[in-house]
Amino acid sequence: MRPAALDARRGIVRLHPEVLTALGLTPGDPVHLAGRRSTAGIAARAEPGASRALLYADDLILGNLGIRDGGQITITPAPVVAAGRVTLAGPVEIVAAVSPEMLRLALLGKVVTAGDNVSLLPQDVVPQSETRTLIEGARRSLANTVGYAWTSTLLTVEAVEPADAALVTMDTVVAWEGGQATHAPGTTPPSAAPAPATPTVTVDDLPGLRAQAQELTELLDLGFHHSEVLGRLGTTVSLGVLITGPAGSGKSSLVQAVAGKVGARVEQLWAPEIAALTNNDAAARLRAAAGAVRSRGPAILLIADVDALAPREQPGPLSTVFRQVLAETVRAGAAVICTTSRPESVDTALRAPDLLAVQLAVPLPDAAMRREQLTVLTKGMPLADDVKLDDVAGRTPGFVAADLAALAREAGVRAALRIRSGATGASPVVTMADFDAALEVVRPTSMSSSTLELAVVTLDDVGDMAEVKEELTETVLWPLTYPDTFARLGVQPPRGVLLYGPPGCGKTFLVKAIAGTGKANVLSVKGAELLSKWVGESERAVRELFRRAREAAPTLVFLDEVDALAPVRGQATDGGTTDRVVAALLTELDGVEALRNVVVVAATNRPDLVDAALLRPGRLERLVYVPPPDAEARAEILRASSRNVPLADNVDLRALAASLDGFSAADCAALLREAALAAMRESLEASTVTAAHVATARQRVRPSLDPAQVAWLETYATARETR
């Protein structure tokens, strides 16, 4: 039987409490499982109401047992054997991106068996208290490094020593097959290093990063192989490099590919793991790794997620040690390359000329770059004739290389499931329908915390409002869809637009329709959600919102109820919090840092309460009035809302619309919804909504528009047009 979702692919088997007692087990103990083949797992307590005859396991454990559709499973207690060494194999892109240290934390607390499949999902169901912090760090860094793929990737356990099944601990040496291994914390790696392995990733496998690869290759080649030229010129080259870019964009893969090209060995450290150790152990790990790099040939010390090791906010003693080790390593002629997806959180002292003197930026891929990456990722995949990679690239704004790899893998899985359930001998190809299905579940890493679930609607689903839709198309969609045209004409596209009008007239629905039409990522926030009672937190929330918007570009930022977020300054009684938020918002919209491929749409029914500085050109420069619908508009709204409602022939929408004076768009939609409910009350077998049902609903639904507010807003709109 399937376990809870939180157990999935974590090596957990749940048993009834009485069964646990009968077997002499406590939660967290390893168990041996035998089906068609043998495997192992970690025992956990099932709910008291669970069956005593069932073992609750996920599809991964059932697959390792060779049981897919149920069968006999024998469970026995297993001795606790700590794994000395574990060797794994996996997809090329995962091997290149995930360091052995990060891999060990993903497996920490799991019992692994040779020949089994395991996932990267950390075993956090029954973790030990001393490893909880490390596991949380592993979760964050895997999401940053691999992207969405970290939740679905399966690895193969090639070998386990000293037993076939053993528990992964912090002392376990974990290695990729044919690659480097971890070392126990606080120990020195062996002096005899293996010969450099053939790189699993080449520069040709990194489309869109060739310019960065060329620059890094020239720098490392000059420092490693042409030091005599530098000597004759009386100069040196600093091999300290900081690579920044969105999580999952291929920063570590770039370093691995360039290292293979220049013939350098890579010693990789994962900063969150180092930072989680005691200061003495962390310093020992840093000095040991740096010593290994300085002592053996051209070598690179690669430190991933360096912001965890040298934070900007609270640099501690470990940051000082790291700067010393970094300076010594660079002076010795070795290369130190640090990567981060949060450059604003890195200690500024690391940017000194004798430390990380060179900075490379890995950009978020645009549509052309995503098309090139998809070509590389699908080169070994049989694609059907209907697959248009240009269309897939256009529908994946905000996707980085890791996300696109996960998308291609998910499409392949959908194709395999379809072929397996279809006719025997079906041609194994991936169709456009498989990509469509994959796009429904794979989200870009940069949008993992998006607050808006988009409905499948477009501007065609918006009844009437032709002038409003035309203005929004020019102001919002054109800058996101045709940025090259604006650049060719030498003009800056509009930065933002303010929608104002009576409540219920479709302002929020218009934004959802724009998002569905424009193929852009959407970040939505209610005005009051950014406000906090803690000093500085509100401004931080504004900066974080626009940082995410830049990373996920092209992006539409929707600020609903903006009058609560940016009221007129100088009138608040909250100690100046809203004034500081307004200042932060103004700076983000039209400050020193450019806001490229990001359009802000705000909505309010009280435009007079919004700070005037926010409404000038360069910020929310276009004000669009969304009026209450007239009779013709109400008819269009009713037609759009009833598209999926089976109306009887005696329902005259045009006549109904003429009788709904004072109804907003929301009221019209509510009327049809109430009519359908009236039909259900009459009979649950009803197949149509009749005029009688509509008349019943008309008696229950009342107009919500306030005539005084509508009159004031129309006066405000007229005054702006004649100003």
XYZ file of C-alpha atoms in Angstrom:
723
model
C 0.000 0.000 0.000
C 1.242 3.519 -0.758
C 2.662 5.601 2.103
C 2.111 9.267 2.866
C 3.433 11.702 0.283
C 6.175 12.867 2.657
C 7.651 9.330 2.668
C 7.856 9.063 -1.106
C 11.251 7.992 -2.465
C 12.986 8.403 0.904
C 13.532 4.704 1.668
C 10.820 4.581 4.352
C 8.595 1.572 5.123
C 5.756 1.970 7.606
C 4.446 -0.829 9.832
C 1.637 -1.057 12.354
C 2.905 -0.209 15.874
C 2.151 -3.769 17.077
C 4.124 -5.247 14.188
C 7.066 -2.990 15.049
C 6.935 -4.225 18.646
C 6.643 -7.881 17.605
C 9.744 -7.541 15.422
C 11.643 -5.715 18.154
C 11.989 -2.585 16.034
C 11.886 1.091 16.893
C 11.308 3.903 14.352
C 14.553 4.571 12.506
C 15.859 0.997 12.603
C 17.042 -0.582 9.316
C 15.038 -3.531 7.974
C 15.718 -6.170 5.326
C 13.007 -6.661 2.686
C 12.681 -9.636 0.353
C 10.387 -9.902 -2.654
C 11.469 -11.000 -6.119
C 14.776 -9.434 -5.100
C 16.164 -8.040 -1.838
C 16.497 -4.481 -0.634
C 16.539 -2.539 2.636
C 14.791 0.444 4.185
C 14.165 2.426 7.346
C 11.251 1.399 9.564
C 8.703 3.987 10.649
C 5.440 3.858 12.572
C 2.190 3.671 10.612
C -1.084 5.154 11.809
C -2.835 3.132 14.553
C -5.690 2.403 12.138
C -3.350 0.846 9.558
C -3.573 -2.828 8.646
C -1.327 -5.244 10.551
C -0.968 -7.360 7.406
C 0.256 -4.583 5.123
C 3.628 -2.953 4.645
C 3.339 0.678 3.506
C 6.025 1.444 0.917
C 6.424 3.703 -2.110
C 6.968 2.899 -5.771
C 10.757 3.170 -5.427
C 10.991 0.430 -2.773
C 8.468 -1.736 -4.648
C 10.548 -1.318 -7.794
C 13.713 -2.315 -5.928
C 11.834 -5.394 -4.663
C 10.764 -6.234 -8.219
C 7.102 -5.895 -7.186
C 4.889 -3.464 -9.057
C 1.339 -4.764 -8.645
C 1.448 -6.282 -5.168
C 2.928 -9.496 -3.885
C 4.460 -11.279 -0.900
C 7.110 -9.308 1.025
C 9.191 -10.696 3.873
C 10.536 -8.210 6.420
C 13.207 -8.911 9.040
C 15.317 -6.667 11.296
C 18.688 -5.817 9.786
C 21.915 -5.145 11.679
C 23.085 -1.538 11.713
C 26.112 -1.553 9.410
C 27.692 1.812 8.649
C 28.664 2.145 5.001
C 32.357 2.782 4.474
C 32.064 3.621 0.790
C 29.135 3.987 -1.613
C 29.511 4.372 -5.389
C 26.623 5.646 -7.519
C 25.796 6.337 -11.156
C 23.285 8.786 -12.567
C 22.387 11.094 -15.462
C 25.282 13.082 -16.886
C 23.835 16.463 -15.941
C 23.285 15.344 -12.325
C 26.786 13.889 -12.002
C 28.236 17.163 -13.271
C 26.160 19.383 -10.996
C 26.001 17.463 -7.694
C 29.217 17.227 -5.714
C 30.029 14.059 -3.713
C 29.601 16.072 -0.495
C 26.100 17.165 -1.496
C 25.329 13.619 -2.622
C 26.350 12.234 0.781
C 23.926 14.590 2.554
C 21.125 13.582 0.173
C 21.739 9.934 1.164
C 22.371 10.618 4.853
C 20.294 8.314 7.060
C 19.269 6.007 4.200
C 20.049 2.299 3.963
C 21.380 1.672 0.455
C 21.700 -1.658 -1.324
C 23.909 -2.472 -4.311
C 21.836 -2.547 -7.498
C 18.997 -0.455 -6.079
C 17.649 2.867 -7.280
C 17.734 5.794 -4.848
C 16.492 9.370 -5.066
C 18.051 12.689 -4.108
C 15.176 13.438 -1.716
C 16.771 13.623 1.772
C 15.632 11.139 4.390
C 14.030 13.704 6.694
C 11.190 11.542 8.040
C 13.145 10.070 10.972
C 16.397 12.092 10.946
C 18.731 12.337 13.911
C 18.619 15.714 15.647
C 22.297 16.376 14.967
C 21.859 15.926 11.202
C 18.601 17.871 10.787
C 20.411 21.131 9.961
C 22.613 19.403 7.383
C 19.601 17.792 5.720
C 17.788 21.124 5.488
C 20.894 22.643 3.902
C 21.036 19.748 1.434
C 17.429 20.350 0.431
C 18.038 24.043 -0.318
C 21.287 23.526 -2.196
C 19.956 20.654 -4.293
C 17.067 22.869 -5.362
C 19.512 25.678 -6.196
C 22.001 23.454 -8.017
C 19.828 20.973 -9.907
C 16.527 22.812 -10.137
C 13.233 20.948 -10.384
C 15.036 17.766 -11.472
C 16.297 17.040 -7.950
C 12.845 15.800 -6.882
C 12.445 13.269 -9.696
C 15.965 12.062 -10.528
C 16.811 8.431 -9.739
C 20.363 7.191 -9.186
C 21.750 3.637 -9.268
C 23.791 2.260 -6.380
C 26.732 0.554 -8.087
C 28.591 -0.683 -5.009
C 28.369 -0.605 -1.211
C 31.215 -1.462 1.155
C 31.642 -3.353 3.451
C 28.188 -4.996 3.046
C 25.603 -5.192 0.314
C 23.240 -3.050 2.410
C 24.531 -0.378 4.778
C 23.582 2.914 6.436
C 25.017 6.145 5.015
C 26.605 8.271 7.753
C 28.759 11.405 7.843
C 31.829 9.136 7.781
C 30.771 7.362 4.584
C 32.883 8.056 1.507
C 30.462 8.731 -1.365
C 31.604 8.820 -4.977
C 30.258 8.964 -8.482
C 31.294 5.998 -10.606
C 34.594 6.907 -12.259
C 34.767 10.263 -10.420
C 35.989 11.831 -7.217
C 34.828 10.902 -3.736
C 34.031 12.670 -0.512
C 36.270 12.695 2.510
C 35.133 12.436 6.094
C 34.751 15.833 7.786
C 37.949 17.109 9.342
C 40.191 14.647 7.481
C 42.773 15.180 4.798
C 42.160 13.641 1.372
C 44.616 10.982 0.208
C 47.833 12.293 -1.296
C 47.655 10.109 -4.358
C 44.964 11.630 -6.528
C 43.380 9.644 -9.330
C 44.140 10.648 -12.875
C 41.740 13.211 -14.253
C 38.673 11.451 -15.579
C 37.288 12.158 -18.993
C 34.896 15.078 -18.495
C 31.260 14.065 -18.562
C 30.242 17.530 -19.777
C 31.887 19.433 -22.603
C 31.539 23.038 -23.687
C 29.434 21.858 -26.634
C 26.907 20.518 -24.105
C 26.449 24.018 -22.651
C 24.679 26.092 -25.299
C 24.283 29.690 -24.299
C 27.381 29.598 -22.088
C 30.014 29.545 -24.808
C 31.017 33.187 -24.266
C 31.543 32.566 -20.539
C 33.332 29.286 -21.293
C 35.661 31.046 -23.741
C 36.537 33.756 -21.215
C 37.149 31.246 -18.425
C 39.158 28.968 -20.722
C 41.447 31.825 -21.785
C 42.005 32.867 -18.165
C 42.813 29.354 -16.887
C 44.916 28.422 -19.903
C 46.980 31.576 -19.477
C 47.490 30.993 -15.763
C 48.186 27.242 -15.985
C 50.150 26.866 -19.227
C 51.619 30.251 -20.188
C 53.065 31.638 -16.980
C 56.392 32.248 -18.798
C 54.693 34.748 -21.083
C 53.345 36.581 -18.068
C 56.805 36.508 -16.498
C 58.427 38.087 -19.544
C 55.798 40.815 -19.397
C 56.458 41.365 -15.710
C 52.926 40.618 -14.592
C 50.757 37.858 -13.142
C 47.178 36.707 -13.498
C 44.761 36.191 -10.622
C 42.870 32.914 -10.864
C 40.181 33.795 -8.339
C 36.780 33.749 -10.082
C 33.217 34.314 -8.863
C 30.505 32.883 -11.115
C 26.992 34.167 -10.489
C 23.716 33.132 -12.030
C 20.280 31.668 -11.299
C 20.053 28.321 -9.552
C 20.316 25.448 -12.017
C 21.779 27.562 -14.820
C 24.912 25.411 -15.205
C 27.590 27.244 -13.206
C 29.279 24.103 -11.843
C 28.889 22.326 -15.189
C 30.635 25.265 -16.842
C 33.624 24.878 -14.520
C 33.786 21.099 -15.058
C 33.639 21.490 -18.839
C 36.353 24.160 -18.935
C 38.532 22.163 -16.546
C 38.400 19.206 -18.904
C 39.326 21.468 -21.808
C 42.427 22.933 -20.110
C 43.456 19.637 -18.519
C 42.904 20.677 -14.901
C 41.719 18.588 -11.980
C 38.725 19.832 -9.953
C 38.531 19.612 -6.166
C 34.944 20.471 -5.272
C 33.575 21.623 -1.921
C 30.014 22.417 -0.969
C 29.949 25.535 1.195
C 26.788 24.733 3.245
C 28.354 21.465 4.407
C 31.574 23.230 5.410
C 29.634 25.955 7.227
C 27.682 23.335 9.200
C 30.872 21.930 10.760
C 32.576 23.322 13.834
C 35.029 26.124 13.125
C 38.058 23.874 13.663
C 36.751 21.073 11.421
C 35.640 23.557 8.760
C 39.045 25.275 8.745
C 40.752 21.876 8.482
C 38.596 20.892 5.499
C 39.332 24.173 3.734
C 43.085 23.980 4.326
C 43.207 20.293 3.304
C 41.358 20.934 0.042
C 43.456 24.014 -0.745
C 46.649 22.092 0.014
C 45.631 19.306 -2.362
C 44.961 21.855 -5.114
C 48.277 23.676 -4.625
C 50.385 20.527 -4.508
C 49.329 18.637 -7.619
C 49.493 20.158 -11.081
C 46.936 22.440 -12.688
C 43.948 22.202 -10.399
C 40.787 24.118 -9.529
C 39.210 24.467 -6.109
C 35.483 24.760 -6.858
C 33.333 26.030 -3.980
C 29.600 25.902 -4.644
C 27.086 28.180 -2.885
C 29.846 30.325 -1.412
C 27.301 32.676 0.202
C 26.850 30.056 2.945
C 30.565 30.160 3.759
C 31.084 33.924 3.563
C 27.746 35.642 4.220
C 27.518 39.379 3.805
C 25.283 40.043 6.797
C 27.208 38.268 9.578
C 30.708 37.223 8.480
C 32.269 35.201 11.290
C 35.672 33.672 12.074
C 35.171 31.066 9.344
C 34.875 33.838 6.741
C 38.255 35.173 7.837
C 39.844 31.729 7.557
C 38.285 31.296 4.129
C 39.701 34.604 2.892
C 43.164 33.604 4.134
C 42.988 30.201 2.427
C 41.658 31.818 -0.737
C 44.479 34.381 -0.855
C 47.173 31.726 -0.237
C 45.763 29.432 -2.924
C 45.502 32.140 -5.576
C 49.042 33.410 -4.814
C 50.332 29.852 -5.243
C 49.100 29.836 -8.854
C 46.102 27.552 -8.326
C 42.569 28.517 -9.344
C 39.729 29.098 -6.910
C 36.274 29.358 -8.487
C 33.241 30.134 -6.328
C 29.647 29.952 -7.487
C 26.502 31.498 -6.064
C 22.933 32.221 -7.073
C 22.724 35.033 -4.502
C 25.586 37.456 -5.231
C 24.003 40.129 -3.060
C 24.473 37.827 -0.032
C 28.219 37.221 -0.555
C 30.740 39.024 1.661
C 31.953 42.042 -0.319
C 35.494 41.493 0.999
C 35.810 38.512 -1.362
C 35.734 40.871 -4.370
C 39.215 42.220 -3.496
C 41.785 42.192 -6.362
C 43.872 39.458 -4.712
C 40.864 37.200 -4.032
C 37.939 36.799 -6.472
C 39.175 39.379 -8.947
C 37.188 38.083 -11.933
C 33.396 37.841 -12.013
C 31.426 35.952 -14.654
C 27.650 36.131 -14.928
C 25.530 33.288 -16.272
C 22.332 34.920 -17.546
C 18.835 33.548 -17.484
C 18.371 32.011 -20.954
C 16.181 33.848 -23.432
C 13.941 32.094 -25.958
C 16.737 31.602 -28.505
C 19.071 30.188 -25.851
C 16.359 27.868 -24.534
C 15.775 26.628 -28.091
C 19.479 25.801 -28.389
C 19.520 24.080 -25.000
C 16.470 22.001 -25.887
C 18.195 20.911 -29.100
C 21.146 19.603 -27.079
C 18.993 18.005 -24.384
C 16.798 16.157 -26.897
C 19.503 15.078 -29.347
C 19.251 11.475 -28.132
C 15.449 11.525 -27.949
C 13.271 10.327 -30.850
C 10.936 13.269 -31.461
C 7.711 13.081 -33.445
C 7.173 15.355 -36.427
C 4.685 17.487 -34.491
C 7.258 18.515 -31.851
C 8.207 22.158 -32.353
C 11.074 23.080 -30.057
C 10.619 26.751 -30.934
C 7.131 26.582 -29.447
C 8.391 24.765 -26.339
C 11.129 27.384 -25.903
C 8.564 30.173 -26.203
C 6.395 28.577 -23.517
C 9.201 28.192 -20.962
C 10.167 31.696 -19.790
C 12.212 31.587 -16.593
C 13.422 28.007 -17.242
C 17.139 27.373 -16.707
C 19.138 24.472 -18.110
C 18.265 22.175 -15.195
C 14.562 22.940 -15.586
C 14.685 22.229 -19.322
C 16.483 18.940 -18.620
C 13.719 18.033 -16.163
C 11.120 19.006 -18.766
C 12.686 16.793 -21.430
C 12.992 13.926 -18.951
C 9.343 14.304 -17.849
C 8.210 14.344 -21.491
C 10.149 11.129 -22.055
C 8.503 9.539 -19.000
C 5.051 10.548 -20.273
C 5.870 9.010 -23.648
C 7.060 5.781 -21.992
C 3.861 5.521 -19.926
C 1.743 6.150 -23.018
C 3.609 3.548 -25.080
C 3.526 0.986 -22.257
C -0.241 1.221 -21.956
C -0.783 1.307 -25.714
C -0.553 -1.255 -28.463
C 2.386 -3.628 -28.634
C 5.018 -2.479 -31.093
C 4.042 1.199 -30.916
C 6.778 3.467 -32.207
C 8.781 4.876 -29.254
C 8.663 8.598 -30.004
C 8.045 11.682 -27.889
C 5.159 13.779 -29.157
C 4.131 17.381 -28.592
C 1.349 16.111 -26.349
C 4.010 14.633 -24.051
C 5.704 18.029 -23.804
C 2.324 19.666 -23.145
C 1.718 17.240 -20.274
C 5.228 17.822 -18.904
C 4.745 21.596 -18.989
C 1.772 21.211 -16.654
C 3.926 19.762 -13.859
C 7.424 21.160 -14.376
C 7.808 24.663 -12.964
C 10.855 26.889 -13.340
C 13.130 26.932 -10.292
C 12.997 30.712 -10.140
C 9.202 30.533 -9.748
C 9.125 27.860 -7.051
C 7.452 30.233 -4.583
C 5.125 32.022 -7.010
C 1.898 33.050 -5.345
C -0.411 32.927 -8.372
C -1.868 29.767 -9.871
C -2.755 30.777 -13.405
C -6.054 29.748 -14.873
C -6.074 28.687 -18.511
C -7.627 31.913 -19.803
C -6.613 34.438 -22.426
C -7.836 37.851 -23.502
C -10.280 36.073 -25.812
C -12.105 34.881 -22.693
C -12.653 38.485 -21.537
C -16.020 39.767 -22.657
C -16.020 43.144 -24.451
C -13.562 45.820 -23.094
C -11.946 46.051 -26.540
C -10.247 49.398 -25.838
C -8.901 48.229 -22.469
C -7.565 44.993 -23.979
C -5.901 46.903 -26.831
C -4.186 49.291 -24.425
C -3.014 46.452 -22.180
C -1.693 44.538 -25.187
C 0.469 47.491 -26.207
C 1.580 48.341 -22.662
C 2.129 44.878 -21.184
C 2.359 42.236 -23.888
C 4.485 44.059 -26.435
C 7.382 44.807 -24.035
C 7.416 41.153 -22.904
C 6.966 39.615 -26.350
C 8.890 41.993 -28.635
C 11.792 43.506 -26.622
C 13.998 43.437 -29.739
C 11.611 45.752 -31.586
C 11.795 48.362 -28.832
C 15.607 48.100 -28.864
C 15.694 48.470 -32.661
C 13.614 51.647 -32.461
C 15.768 53.009 -29.631
C 12.965 53.493 -27.090
C 12.391 52.174 -23.606
C 9.220 50.070 -23.298
C 6.581 51.080 -20.741
C 7.602 50.003 -17.257
C 4.167 49.553 -15.708
C 0.434 50.170 -15.798
C -2.201 50.923 -13.175
C -5.654 49.391 -13.610
C -8.346 51.225 -11.688
C -12.087 50.913 -11.600
C -15.016 49.764 -9.441
C -14.751 46.429 -7.613
C -15.842 43.392 -9.591
C -15.276 44.859 -13.048
C -12.535 42.425 -14.061
C -9.200 44.031 -13.137
C -7.711 40.852 -11.652
C -9.291 38.687 -14.358
C -7.675 40.892 -16.999
C -4.253 40.304 -15.432
C -4.802 36.521 -15.456
C -5.835 36.744 -19.101
C -2.744 38.806 -19.948
C -0.550 36.234 -18.222
C -2.191 33.421 -20.172
C -1.724 35.288 -23.449
C 1.792 36.634 -23.003
C 3.678 33.449 -22.085
C 5.357 35.239 -19.188
C 5.998 34.255 -15.592
C 3.676 35.948 -13.116
C 4.502 37.060 -9.588
C 1.396 38.144 -7.714
C 1.246 39.817 -4.327
C -1.475 41.522 -2.369
C -0.436 44.995 -1.308
C -0.558 44.310 2.426
C 1.432 41.045 2.123
C 4.706 42.969 1.821
C 4.151 44.978 4.988
C 5.797 43.796 8.211
C 5.997 45.227 11.703
C 9.733 44.464 11.845
C 12.031 47.293 10.790
C 13.583 46.653 7.388
C 11.598 43.497 6.594
C 9.083 45.258 4.341
C 11.824 46.849 2.245
C 13.592 43.477 2.082
C 10.378 41.867 0.831
C 10.110 44.462 -1.961
C 13.745 43.896 -2.997
C 13.263 40.124 -2.937
C 10.124 40.400 -5.079
C 11.915 42.328 -7.812
C 15.043 40.159 -7.562
C 12.899 37.118 -8.305
C 11.222 39.042 -11.116
C 14.592 39.808 -12.751
C 15.705 36.180 -12.421
C 12.484 34.845 -13.951
C 12.247 37.418 -16.768
C 10.168 37.905 -18.826
C 7.965 38.503 -15.803
C 4.713 40.219 -15.043
C 4.572 41.529 -11.455
C 0.987 41.998 -10.284
C 0.427 44.267 -7.277
C -3.201 43.915 -6.230
C -4.711 46.547 -3.933
C -1.659 48.739 -4.508
C -3.184 51.575 -2.471
C -2.402 49.529 0.662
C 1.218 49.082 -0.420
C 2.015 52.570 -1.746
C -0.231 55.162 -0.089
C 0.494 58.875 -0.219
C 3.613 59.465 1.886
C 3.573 61.536 5.035
C 0.092 60.548 6.137
C 0.703 57.169 7.773
C 0.734 56.566 11.519
C 2.825 53.375 11.432
C 6.205 54.890 12.237
C 7.165 55.430 8.600
C 6.988 51.778 7.451
C 4.777 52.450 4.427
C 6.856 55.520 3.495
C 9.981 53.354 3.374
C 8.135 50.721 1.345
C 7.044 53.366 -1.166
C 10.653 54.572 -1.430
C 11.866 50.998 -2.012
C 9.174 50.437 -4.642
C 10.051 53.658 -6.464
C 13.740 52.713 -6.469
C 13.064 49.242 -7.856
C 10.788 50.566 -10.607
C 13.085 53.337 -11.816
C 16.427 53.051 -10.032
C 20.052 52.503 -10.969
C 19.580 48.766 -11.575
C 17.750 48.209 -14.841
C 14.436 46.381 -14.837
C 14.656 44.467 -18.122
C 11.822 42.303 -19.451
C 9.760 43.004 -16.332
C 6.411 44.787 -16.463
C 4.503 45.816 -13.344
C 0.707 45.802 -13.331
C -1.041 47.301 -10.313
C -4.746 47.365 -9.528
C -6.849 49.502 -7.211
C -10.317 50.988 -6.847
C -8.917 54.038 -5.038
C -6.350 55.639 -7.382
C -6.436 58.863 -5.354
C -4.785 57.056 -2.433
C -1.735 55.941 -4.464
C 1.408 58.057 -4.055
C 1.734 60.443 -7.011
C 5.446 59.632 -7.509
C 4.445 56.095 -8.458
C 2.302 57.339 -11.348
C 4.895 59.352 -13.247
C 6.466 58.195 -16.574
C 9.060 55.462 -16.051
C 7.012 53.831 -13.307
C 3.275 53.115 -13.501
C 3.058 55.542 -16.394
C -0.136 54.256 -18.007
C -3.417 54.523 -16.109
C -6.159 52.361 -17.594
C -9.741 52.811 -16.445
C -11.740 49.569 -16.327
C -15.350 50.838 -16.429
C -18.476 48.994 -15.336
C -19.959 47.135 -18.305
C -22.743 48.609 -20.391
C -25.506 46.501 -21.948
C -23.397 45.381 -24.905
C -20.447 44.570 -22.647
C -22.687 42.634 -20.247
C -23.923 40.547 -23.178
C -20.334 39.713 -24.144
C -19.496 38.877 -20.530
C -22.514 36.589 -20.257
C -21.549 34.859 -23.503
C -17.966 34.348 -22.287
C -19.101 33.124 -18.856
C -21.645 30.708 -20.343
C -19.214 29.126 -22.759
C -19.225 25.900 -20.730
C -22.781 26.228 -19.381
C -25.467 24.259 -21.302
C -28.083 26.983 -21.744
C -31.550 26.150 -23.070
C -32.784 27.748 -26.282
C -35.191 29.998 -24.355
C -32.340 31.880 -22.611
C -31.858 35.228 -24.395
C -28.513 36.578 -23.202
C -28.890 39.915 -24.998
C -32.255 40.627 -23.390
C -30.924 39.448 -20.035
C -27.919 41.775 -20.336
C -30.177 44.746 -21.055
C -32.025 44.107 -17.779
C -28.895 43.946 -15.625
C -28.246 47.647 -15.202
C -25.773 48.228 -12.367
C -24.332 44.710 -12.537
C -20.552 44.320 -12.608
C -18.708 41.607 -14.541
C -18.456 39.561 -11.345
C -22.207 39.969 -10.779
C -22.954 38.678 -14.307
C -20.780 35.612 -13.755
C -22.393 35.054 -10.348
C -25.845 35.210 -11.950
C -25.073 32.351 -14.326
C -23.482 30.355 -11.510
C -26.591 30.828 -9.364
C -28.797 29.797 -12.325
C -26.836 26.551 -12.633
C -27.278 25.947 -8.891
C -31.002 26.564 -9.294
C -31.106 23.860 -11.972
C -29.281 21.495 -9.604
C -31.716 22.238 -6.792
C -34.564 21.311 -9.116
C -32.894 18.092 -10.232
C -29.393 16.698 -9.844
C -29.940 15.048 -13.229
C -30.530 18.438 -14.946
C -28.736 18.782 -18.285
C -29.612 22.373 -19.230
C -30.105 25.756 -17.583
C -33.440 27.273 -18.609
C -34.874 30.785 -18.567
C -36.837 29.835 -15.436
C -33.596 29.004 -13.645
C -32.130 32.349 -14.743
C -35.226 34.172 -13.454
C -34.859 32.426 -10.089
C -31.206 33.434 -9.938
C -32.124 37.018 -10.876
C -34.160 37.272 -7.676
C -31.212 36.125 -5.529
C -28.283 38.029 -7.105
C -28.234 41.785 -6.545
C -25.963 44.363 -8.192
C -22.881 45.184 -6.122
C -21.779 48.419 -7.800
C -21.940 51.582 -5.708
C -23.342 54.342 -7.984
C -21.551 57.076 -6.009
C -18.184 55.324 -6.348
C -18.726 54.672 -10.045
C -19.584 58.337 -10.612
C -16.484 59.487 -8.747
C -14.193 57.110 -10.691
C -15.643 58.241 -14.010
C -15.056 61.858 -13.000
C -11.463 60.974 -12.045
C -10.890 59.218 -15.388
C -12.366 62.147 -17.345
C -10.203 64.619 -15.444
C -7.039 62.635 -16.299
C -7.969 62.444 -19.994
C -8.539 66.216 -20.245
C -5.506 67.172 -18.152
